[in-house]
Amino acid sequence: MTTILVVDDQPITLRVLGLTLRNEGYDIVTAEDGLEALSRLDETPVDLVLLDIAMPRLDGITLLRTLRASERHAALPVIMLTANGQDSVRKAALAAGADGFLTKPTSSRELIETVGRFVYACT
């Protein structure tokens, strides 16, 4: 079964994303910030990361750069998720190594389709 790490500092967003993806048959691991995400990645192998950008302690862009610099996680697909849909934010995320980008709020359909593309590509 495919496991997805969902990282967002808003508990309601974690619940909604988690429920939506669980309903599609994915196993979900959650973290409320980048530091917690690093701990989760040490504990649990995941197939994809859905990562918010603006978070306390360790933001999504910094976490993404850390993952890309890590031999263990460099190839892990990462989809950035943010409420800031400005083109400069999208470009920064892609330059840091993001594989995909979604703007919040995103529809369940768009989320499922985007995640599905990356999961399918990895299998």
Coordinates of C-alpha atoms in Angstrom, one line a residue:
M1 CA 0.0 0.0 0.0
T2 CA 1.2 3.5 -0.8
T3 CA 2.1 5.7 2.2
I4 CA 1.9 9.5 2.0
L5 CA 3.4 11.9 4.5
V6 CA 1.1 15.0 4.8
V7 CA 2.8 18.0 6.5
D8 CA 0.8 21.1 7.4
D9 CA 0.6 23.3 10.5
Q10 CA -3.2 23.6 10.4
P11 CA -4.9 20.6 12.1
I12 CA -8.1 21.0 10.1
T13 CA -6.1 20.8 6.9
L14 CA -4.3 17.7 8.1
R15 CA -7.6 16.1 8.9
V16 CA -9.3 17.0 5.6
L17 CA -6.3 16.0 3.4
G18 CA -5.8 12.8 5.4
L19 CA -9.5 11.8 5.2
T20 CA -9.6 12.5 1.4
L21 CA -6.5 10.4 0.8
R22 CA -7.5 7.6 3.1
N23 CA -10.8 7.3 1.3
E24 CA -8.7 6.7 -1.9
G25 CA -6.9 3.8 -0.2
Y26 CA -3.7 5.5 0.8
D27 CA -2.0 5.1 4.2
I28 CA -1.4 8.5 5.8
V29 CA 1.3 9.7 8.2
T30 CA 1.0 13.3 9.4
A31 CA 3.3 16.0 10.8
E32 CA 2.5 19.6 11.9
D33 CA 5.9 21.1 10.8
G34 CA 9.1 20.3 9.1
L35 CA 10.9 19.1 12.2
E36 CA 8.2 16.6 13.0
A37 CA 8.2 15.6 9.3
L38 CA 11.9 14.7 9.5
S39 CA 11.2 12.5 12.6
R40 CA 8.3 10.8 10.8
L41 CA 10.6 10.1 7.8
D42 CA 13.1 8.5 10.1
E43 CA 10.4 6.3 11.6
T44 CA 8.3 5.4 8.6
P45 CA 9.1 4.8 4.9
V46 CA 6.8 6.9 2.7
D47 CA 6.2 7.0 -1.0
L48 CA 5.2 10.6 -1.4
V49 CA 5.2 13.9 0.6
L50 CA 2.5 16.5 0.5
L51 CA 4.2 19.5 2.0
D52 CA 2.9 22.9 3.1
I53 CA 5.3 25.8 2.6
A54 CA 4.5 28.2 5.5
M55 CA 5.1 26.4 8.8
P56 CA 6.7 27.2 12.1
R57 CA 10.1 25.7 13.2
L58 CA 11.1 24.4 9.8
D59 CA 9.3 25.7 6.7
G60 CA 8.4 23.6 3.7
I61 CA 11.0 25.0 1.3
T62 CA 13.8 24.4 3.8
L63 CA 12.6 20.9 4.5
L64 CA 12.4 20.3 0.7
R65 CA 16.0 21.4 0.3
T66 CA 17.0 19.1 3.2
L67 CA 15.3 16.2 1.6
R68 CA 16.9 16.8 -1.8
A69 CA 20.3 17.0 -0.1
S70 CA 19.7 13.7 1.7
E71 CA 20.9 10.5 -0.1
R72 CA 18.0 8.6 1.5
H73 CA 15.2 11.0 0.4
A74 CA 16.6 12.8 -2.6
A75 CA 14.3 11.0 -5.0
L76 CA 11.2 11.1 -2.8
P77 CA 8.4 12.8 -4.7
V78 CA 7.2 16.0 -3.0
I79 CA 4.1 18.0 -3.9
M80 CA 4.1 21.5 -2.4
L81 CA 0.8 22.8 -1.0
T82 CA 0.3 26.4 -0.1
A83 CA -2.3 29.1 0.2
N84 CA 0.1 31.5 -1.5
G85 CA -0.4 30.9 -5.2
Q86 CA 1.9 33.7 -6.4
D87 CA 4.1 32.7 -9.3
S88 CA 7.2 33.6 -7.3
V89 CA 6.3 31.1 -4.6
R90 CA 5.6 28.4 -7.2
K91 CA 9.0 29.1 -8.9
A92 CA 10.8 29.0 -5.6
A93 CA 9.2 25.6 -4.7
L94 CA 10.1 24.2 -8.1
A95 CA 13.6 25.6 -7.9
A96 CA 14.1 23.9 -4.5
G97 CA 13.1 20.6 -6.1
A98 CA 9.4 20.2 -5.8
D99 CA 7.8 17.7 -8.1
G100 CA 4.4 19.3 -8.1
F101 CA 2.5 22.3 -6.7
L102 CA -1.1 22.7 -5.4
T103 CA -2.7 25.9 -4.2
K104 CA -5.0 25.8 -1.2
P105 CA -7.8 25.5 -1.2
T106 CA -7.6 22.7 -3.7
S107 CA -10.5 20.5 -4.7
S108 CA -10.6 16.8 -3.7
R109 CA -10.5 15.9 -7.4
E110 CA -7.4 17.9 -8.1
L111 CA -5.7 16.6 -5.0
I112 CA -6.5 13.0 -5.9
E113 CA -5.5 13.4 -9.5
T114 CA -2.2 15.1 -8.7
V115 CA -1.3 12.5 -6.0
G116 CA -2.3 9.7 -8.3
R117 CA 0.0 10.9 -11.1
F118 CA 3.0 10.7 -8.8
V119 CA 2.0 7.4 -7.2
Y120 CA 1.5 5.9 -10.6
A121 CA 4.8 7.2 -11.9
C122 CA 6.6 5.6 -8.9
T123 CA 5.1 2.1 -9.3

